[in-house]
mmCIF file of C-alpha atoms in Angstrom:
data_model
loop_
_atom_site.group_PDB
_atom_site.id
_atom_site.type_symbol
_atom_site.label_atom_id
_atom_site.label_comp_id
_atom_site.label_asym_id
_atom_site.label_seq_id
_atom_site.Cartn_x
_atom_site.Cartn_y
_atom_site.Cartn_z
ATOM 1 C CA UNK A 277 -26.157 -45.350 29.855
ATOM 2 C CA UNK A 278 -23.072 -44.809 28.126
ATOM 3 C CA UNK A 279 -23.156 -45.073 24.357
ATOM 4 C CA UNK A 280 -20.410 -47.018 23.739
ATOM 5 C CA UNK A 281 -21.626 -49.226 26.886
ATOM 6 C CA UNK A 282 -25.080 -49.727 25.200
ATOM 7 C CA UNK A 283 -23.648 -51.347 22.646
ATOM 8 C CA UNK A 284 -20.889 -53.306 24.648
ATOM 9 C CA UNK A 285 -23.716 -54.724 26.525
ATOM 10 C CA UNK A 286 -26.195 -55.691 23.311
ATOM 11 C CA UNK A 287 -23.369 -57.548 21.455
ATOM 12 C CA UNK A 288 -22.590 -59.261 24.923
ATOM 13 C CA UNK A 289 -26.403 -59.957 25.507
ATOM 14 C CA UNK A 290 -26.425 -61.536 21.753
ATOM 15 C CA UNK A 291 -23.931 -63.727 22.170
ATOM 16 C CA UNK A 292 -24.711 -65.086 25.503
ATOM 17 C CA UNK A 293 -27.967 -65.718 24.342
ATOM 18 C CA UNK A 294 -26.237 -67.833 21.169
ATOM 19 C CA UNK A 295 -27.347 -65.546 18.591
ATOM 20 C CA UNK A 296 -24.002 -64.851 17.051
ATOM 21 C CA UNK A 297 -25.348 -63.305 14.372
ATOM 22 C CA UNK A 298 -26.779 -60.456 16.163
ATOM 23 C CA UNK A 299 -23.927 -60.214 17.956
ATOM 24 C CA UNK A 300 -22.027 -59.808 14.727
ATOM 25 C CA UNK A 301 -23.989 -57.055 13.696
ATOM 26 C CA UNK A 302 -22.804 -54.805 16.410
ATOM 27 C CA UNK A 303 -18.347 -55.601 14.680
ATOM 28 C CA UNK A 304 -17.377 -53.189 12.241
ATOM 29 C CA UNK A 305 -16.178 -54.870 8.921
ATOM 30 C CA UNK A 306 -12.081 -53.384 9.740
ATOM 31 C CA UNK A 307 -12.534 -54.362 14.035
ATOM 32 C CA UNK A 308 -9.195 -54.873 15.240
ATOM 33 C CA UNK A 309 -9.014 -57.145 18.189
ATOM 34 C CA UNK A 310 -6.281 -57.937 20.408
ATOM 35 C CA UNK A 311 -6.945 -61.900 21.701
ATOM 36 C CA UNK A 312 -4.279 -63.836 23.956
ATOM 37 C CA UNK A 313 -3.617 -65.913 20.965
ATOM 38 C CA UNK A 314 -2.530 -62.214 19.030
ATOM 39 C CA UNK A 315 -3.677 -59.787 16.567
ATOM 40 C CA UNK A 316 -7.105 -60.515 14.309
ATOM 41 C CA UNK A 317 -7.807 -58.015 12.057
ATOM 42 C CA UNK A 318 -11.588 -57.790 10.100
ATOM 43 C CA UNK A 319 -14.986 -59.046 11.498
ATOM 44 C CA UNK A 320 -14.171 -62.332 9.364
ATOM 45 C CA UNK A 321 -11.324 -63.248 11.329
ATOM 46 C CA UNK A 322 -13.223 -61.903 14.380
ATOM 47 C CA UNK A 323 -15.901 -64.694 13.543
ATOM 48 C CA UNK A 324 -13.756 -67.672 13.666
ATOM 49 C CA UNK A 325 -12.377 -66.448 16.580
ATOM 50 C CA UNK A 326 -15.483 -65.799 18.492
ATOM 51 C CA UNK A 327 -17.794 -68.422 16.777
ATOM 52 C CA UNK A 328 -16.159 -71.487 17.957
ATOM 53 C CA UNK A 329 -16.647 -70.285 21.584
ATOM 54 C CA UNK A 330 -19.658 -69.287 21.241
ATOM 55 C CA UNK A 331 -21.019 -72.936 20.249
ATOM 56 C CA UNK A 332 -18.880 -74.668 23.452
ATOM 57 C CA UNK A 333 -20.837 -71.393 25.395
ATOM 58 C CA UNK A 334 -23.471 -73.289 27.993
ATOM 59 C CA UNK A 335 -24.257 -70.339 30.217
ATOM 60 C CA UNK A 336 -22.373 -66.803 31.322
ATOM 61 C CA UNK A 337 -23.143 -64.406 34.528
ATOM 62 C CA UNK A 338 -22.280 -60.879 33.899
ATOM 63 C CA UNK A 339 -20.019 -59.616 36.339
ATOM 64 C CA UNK A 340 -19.437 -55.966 35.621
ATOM 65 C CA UNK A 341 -19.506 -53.508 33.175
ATOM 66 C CA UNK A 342 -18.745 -49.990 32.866
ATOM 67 C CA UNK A 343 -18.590 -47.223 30.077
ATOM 68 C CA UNK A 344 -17.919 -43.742 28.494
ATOM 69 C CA UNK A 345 -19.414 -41.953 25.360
ATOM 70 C CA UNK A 346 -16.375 -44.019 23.458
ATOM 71 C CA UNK A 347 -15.142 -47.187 25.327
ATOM 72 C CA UNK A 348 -16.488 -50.045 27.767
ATOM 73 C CA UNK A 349 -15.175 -52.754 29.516
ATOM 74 C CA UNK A 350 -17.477 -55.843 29.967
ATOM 75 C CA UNK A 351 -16.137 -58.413 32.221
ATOM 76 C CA UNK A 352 -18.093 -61.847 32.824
ATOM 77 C CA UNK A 353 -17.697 -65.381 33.423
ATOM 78 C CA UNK A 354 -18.569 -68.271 31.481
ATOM 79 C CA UNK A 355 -19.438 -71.766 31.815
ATOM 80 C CA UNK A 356 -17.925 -73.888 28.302
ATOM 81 C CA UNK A 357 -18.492 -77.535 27.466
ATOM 82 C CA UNK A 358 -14.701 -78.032 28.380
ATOM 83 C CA UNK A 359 -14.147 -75.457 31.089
ATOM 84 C CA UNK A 360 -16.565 -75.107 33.957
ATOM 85 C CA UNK A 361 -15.595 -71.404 34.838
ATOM 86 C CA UNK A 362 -14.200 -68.995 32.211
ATOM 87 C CA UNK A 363 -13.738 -65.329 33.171
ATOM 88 C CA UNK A 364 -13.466 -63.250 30.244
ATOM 89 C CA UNK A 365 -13.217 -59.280 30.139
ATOM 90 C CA UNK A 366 -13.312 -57.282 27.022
ATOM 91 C CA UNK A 367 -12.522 -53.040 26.572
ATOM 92 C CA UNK A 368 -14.371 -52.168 23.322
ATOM 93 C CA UNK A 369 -13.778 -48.845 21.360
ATOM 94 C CA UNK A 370 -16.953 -47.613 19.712
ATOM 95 C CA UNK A 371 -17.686 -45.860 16.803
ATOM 96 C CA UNK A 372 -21.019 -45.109 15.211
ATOM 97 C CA UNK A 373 -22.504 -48.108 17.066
ATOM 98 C CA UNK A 374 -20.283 -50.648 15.958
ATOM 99 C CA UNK A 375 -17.029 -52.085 18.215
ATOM 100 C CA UNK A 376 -13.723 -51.058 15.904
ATOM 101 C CA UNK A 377 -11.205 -52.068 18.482
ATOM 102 C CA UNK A 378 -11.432 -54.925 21.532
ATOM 103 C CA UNK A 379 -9.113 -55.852 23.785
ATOM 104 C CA UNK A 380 -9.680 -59.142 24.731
ATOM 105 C CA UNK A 381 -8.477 -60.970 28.049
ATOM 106 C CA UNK A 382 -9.347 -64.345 29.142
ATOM 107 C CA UNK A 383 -6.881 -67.314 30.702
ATOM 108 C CA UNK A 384 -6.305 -69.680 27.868
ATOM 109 C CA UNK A 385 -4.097 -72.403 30.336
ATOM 110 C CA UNK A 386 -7.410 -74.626 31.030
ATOM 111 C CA UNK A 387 -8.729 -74.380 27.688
ATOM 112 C CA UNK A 388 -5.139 -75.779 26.585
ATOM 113 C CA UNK A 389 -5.288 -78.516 29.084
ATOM 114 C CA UNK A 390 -8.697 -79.548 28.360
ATOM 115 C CA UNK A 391 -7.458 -80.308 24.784
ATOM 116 C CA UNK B 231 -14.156 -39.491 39.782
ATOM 117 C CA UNK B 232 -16.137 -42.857 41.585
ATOM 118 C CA UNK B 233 -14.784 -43.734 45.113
ATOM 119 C CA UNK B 234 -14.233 -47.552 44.019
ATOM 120 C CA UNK B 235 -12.115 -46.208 40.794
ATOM 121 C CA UNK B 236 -10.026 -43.557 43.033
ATOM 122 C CA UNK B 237 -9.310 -46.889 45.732
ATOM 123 C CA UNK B 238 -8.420 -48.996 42.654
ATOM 124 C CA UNK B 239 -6.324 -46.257 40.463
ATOM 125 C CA UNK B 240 -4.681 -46.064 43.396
ATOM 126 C CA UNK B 241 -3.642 -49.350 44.189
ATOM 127 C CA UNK B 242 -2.182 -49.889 40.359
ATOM 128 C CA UNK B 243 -0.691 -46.952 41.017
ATOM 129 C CA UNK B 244 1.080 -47.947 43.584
ATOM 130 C CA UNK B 245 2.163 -51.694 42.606
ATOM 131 C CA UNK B 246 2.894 -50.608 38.991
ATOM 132 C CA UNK B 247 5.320 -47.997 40.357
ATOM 133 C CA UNK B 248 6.711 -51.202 42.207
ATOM 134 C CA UNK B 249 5.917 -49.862 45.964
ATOM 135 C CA UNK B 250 3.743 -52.994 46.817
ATOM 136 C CA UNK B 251 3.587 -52.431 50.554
ATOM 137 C CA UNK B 252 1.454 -49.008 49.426
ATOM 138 C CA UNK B 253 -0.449 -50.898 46.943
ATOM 139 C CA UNK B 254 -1.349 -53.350 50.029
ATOM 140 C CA UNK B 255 -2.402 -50.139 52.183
ATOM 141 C CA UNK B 256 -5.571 -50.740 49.645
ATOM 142 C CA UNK B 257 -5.942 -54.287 50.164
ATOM 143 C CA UNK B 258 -8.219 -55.350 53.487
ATOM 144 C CA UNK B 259 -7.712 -58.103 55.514
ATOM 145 C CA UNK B 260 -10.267 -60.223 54.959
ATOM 146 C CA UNK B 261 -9.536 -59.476 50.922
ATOM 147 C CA UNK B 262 -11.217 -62.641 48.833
ATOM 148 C CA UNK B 263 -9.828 -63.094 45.058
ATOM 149 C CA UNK B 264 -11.008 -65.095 42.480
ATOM 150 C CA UNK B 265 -7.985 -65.098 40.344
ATOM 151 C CA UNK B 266 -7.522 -67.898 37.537
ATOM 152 C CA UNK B 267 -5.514 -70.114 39.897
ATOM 153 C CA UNK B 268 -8.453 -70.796 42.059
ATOM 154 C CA UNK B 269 -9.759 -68.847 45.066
ATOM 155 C CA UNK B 270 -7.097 -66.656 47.657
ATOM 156 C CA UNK B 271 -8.735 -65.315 50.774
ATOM 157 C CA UNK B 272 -7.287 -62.708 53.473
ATOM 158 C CA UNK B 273 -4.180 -60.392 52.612
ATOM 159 C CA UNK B 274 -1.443 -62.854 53.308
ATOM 160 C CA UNK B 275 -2.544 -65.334 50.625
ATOM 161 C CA UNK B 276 -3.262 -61.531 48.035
ATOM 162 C CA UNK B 277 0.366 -60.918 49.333
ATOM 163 C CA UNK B 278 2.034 -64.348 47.943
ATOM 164 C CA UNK B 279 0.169 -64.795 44.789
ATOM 165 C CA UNK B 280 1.052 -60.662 43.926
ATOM 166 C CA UNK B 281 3.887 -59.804 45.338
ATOM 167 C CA UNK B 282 5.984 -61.985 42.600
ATOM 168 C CA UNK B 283 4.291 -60.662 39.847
ATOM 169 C CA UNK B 284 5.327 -57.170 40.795
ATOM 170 C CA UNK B 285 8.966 -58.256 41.553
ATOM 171 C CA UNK B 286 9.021 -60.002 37.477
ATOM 172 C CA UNK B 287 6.850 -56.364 36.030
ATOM 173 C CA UNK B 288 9.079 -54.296 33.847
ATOM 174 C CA UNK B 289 6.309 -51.687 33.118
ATOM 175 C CA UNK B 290 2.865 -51.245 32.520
ATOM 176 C CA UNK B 291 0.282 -49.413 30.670
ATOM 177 C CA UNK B 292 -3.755 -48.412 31.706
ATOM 178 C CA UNK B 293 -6.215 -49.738 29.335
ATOM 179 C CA UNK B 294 -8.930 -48.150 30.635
ATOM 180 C CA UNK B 295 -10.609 -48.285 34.218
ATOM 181 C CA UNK B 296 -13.769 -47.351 34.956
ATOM 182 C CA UNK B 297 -16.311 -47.643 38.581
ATOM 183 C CA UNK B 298 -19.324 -46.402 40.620
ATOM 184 C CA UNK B 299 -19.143 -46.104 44.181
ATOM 185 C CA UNK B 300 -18.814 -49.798 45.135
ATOM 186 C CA UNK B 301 -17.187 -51.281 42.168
ATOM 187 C CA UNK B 302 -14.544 -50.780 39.262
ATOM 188 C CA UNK B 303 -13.099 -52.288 36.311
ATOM 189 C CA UNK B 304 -9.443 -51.416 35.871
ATOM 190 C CA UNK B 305 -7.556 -53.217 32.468
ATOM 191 C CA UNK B 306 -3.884 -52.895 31.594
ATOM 192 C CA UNK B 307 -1.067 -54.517 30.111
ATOM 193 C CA UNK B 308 2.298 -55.466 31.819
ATOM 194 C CA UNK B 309 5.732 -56.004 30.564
ATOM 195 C CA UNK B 310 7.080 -58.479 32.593
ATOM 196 C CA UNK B 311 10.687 -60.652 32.310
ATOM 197 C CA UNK B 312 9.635 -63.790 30.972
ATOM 198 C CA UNK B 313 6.547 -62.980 29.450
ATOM 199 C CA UNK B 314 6.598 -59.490 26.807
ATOM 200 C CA UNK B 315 2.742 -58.135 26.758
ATOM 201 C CA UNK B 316 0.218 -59.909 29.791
ATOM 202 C CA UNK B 317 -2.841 -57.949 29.958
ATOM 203 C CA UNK B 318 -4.672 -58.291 33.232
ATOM 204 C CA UNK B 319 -8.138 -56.863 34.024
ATOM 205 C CA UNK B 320 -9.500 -56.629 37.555
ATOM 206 C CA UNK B 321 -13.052 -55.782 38.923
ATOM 207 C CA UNK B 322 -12.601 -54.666 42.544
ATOM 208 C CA UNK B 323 -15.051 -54.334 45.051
ATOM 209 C CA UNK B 324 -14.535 -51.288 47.197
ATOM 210 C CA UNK B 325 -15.297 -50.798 50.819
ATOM 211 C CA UNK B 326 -14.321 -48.266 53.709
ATOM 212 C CA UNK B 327 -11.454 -47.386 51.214
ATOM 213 C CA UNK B 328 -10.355 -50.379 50.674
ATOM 214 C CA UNK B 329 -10.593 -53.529 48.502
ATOM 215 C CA UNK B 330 -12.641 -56.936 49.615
ATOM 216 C CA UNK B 331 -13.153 -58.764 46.724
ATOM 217 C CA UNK B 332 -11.341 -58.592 43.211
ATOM 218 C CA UNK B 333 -12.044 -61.425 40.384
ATOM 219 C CA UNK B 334 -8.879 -61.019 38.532
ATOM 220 C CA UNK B 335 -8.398 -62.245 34.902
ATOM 221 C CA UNK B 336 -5.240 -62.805 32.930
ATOM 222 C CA UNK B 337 -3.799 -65.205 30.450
ATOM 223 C CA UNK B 338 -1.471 -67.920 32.255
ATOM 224 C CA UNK B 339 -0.550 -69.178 29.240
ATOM 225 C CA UNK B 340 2.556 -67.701 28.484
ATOM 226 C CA UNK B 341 3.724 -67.539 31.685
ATOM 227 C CA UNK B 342 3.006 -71.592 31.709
ATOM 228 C CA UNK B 343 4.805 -71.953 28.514
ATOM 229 C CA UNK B 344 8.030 -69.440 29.554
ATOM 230 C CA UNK B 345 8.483 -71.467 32.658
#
């Protein structure tokens, strides 16, 4: 396996299985990460972007994911306590086993409707 | 390079360049897509729900794409007229050459709010 898909896919296992922390452990400190909602720059404001979703998280399917020695794209769906399907995919940069950069696509419209 | 990857580069080739009657050459028949509207199935329906996205695209740009012999991930951003940056990312599944089921994600959001 790729190496930048090995770690794609344990930060992905870790927070699908709710343990956010691990999952953490895998963003660099400077990650810059480029959500629908815009620019978040530093695993802090990666946190209370991804933390919040990951406690309305009820279950996720991996639907693909593929990789190279630097980047991966992970792309899965999600069932939320407000949306019953939400397709996510994410193309991760690696370096020395931590994601610096992710681009992050995911449809926000039922999210906004549910609230 | 994989033979879903080469179908798919091909077929964002082609509709990115604007020549969506090549891009279709990719698309079978009997094409089902899971895009965030809800479900599409067979070519026509592919035809009406793409076909006016490539007529509002001002440009593009590959994210990264990536496949095996059945499958591939392909992620991009698009500059279209109302809407400035809409990444898309699509996981196609590839046979006889061409495409029978993508799950397409992208963020209607914007495009809800511009219209």
């Amino acid at each position: 396996m790729s190496a930048a898909l090995e770690v794609a896919l344990a930060y992905h296992d870790a927070w699908t299985s709710h343990d956010f922390e691990r999952a953490m452990t895998y963003v660099a400190d400077d990650i810059v990460c480029e959500a629908p909602a815009g620019r978040l720059e530093g695993a802090e404001a990666y946190r209370s972007f991804m933390g919040p979703f990951v406690q309305i998280l009820k279950g996720s399917q991996l639907i693909a994911a593929f990789g190279d020695d630097d980047k991966a794209i992970v792309m899965y769906d999600t069932e939320t306590v407000p949306v019953a399907s939400a397709p996510g995919a994410e193309c991760v940069t690696v370096k020395n086993g931590k994601i610096v950069y992710s681009r992050f696509v995911f449809d926000r419209a039922p999210f906004l409707q549910a609230a």
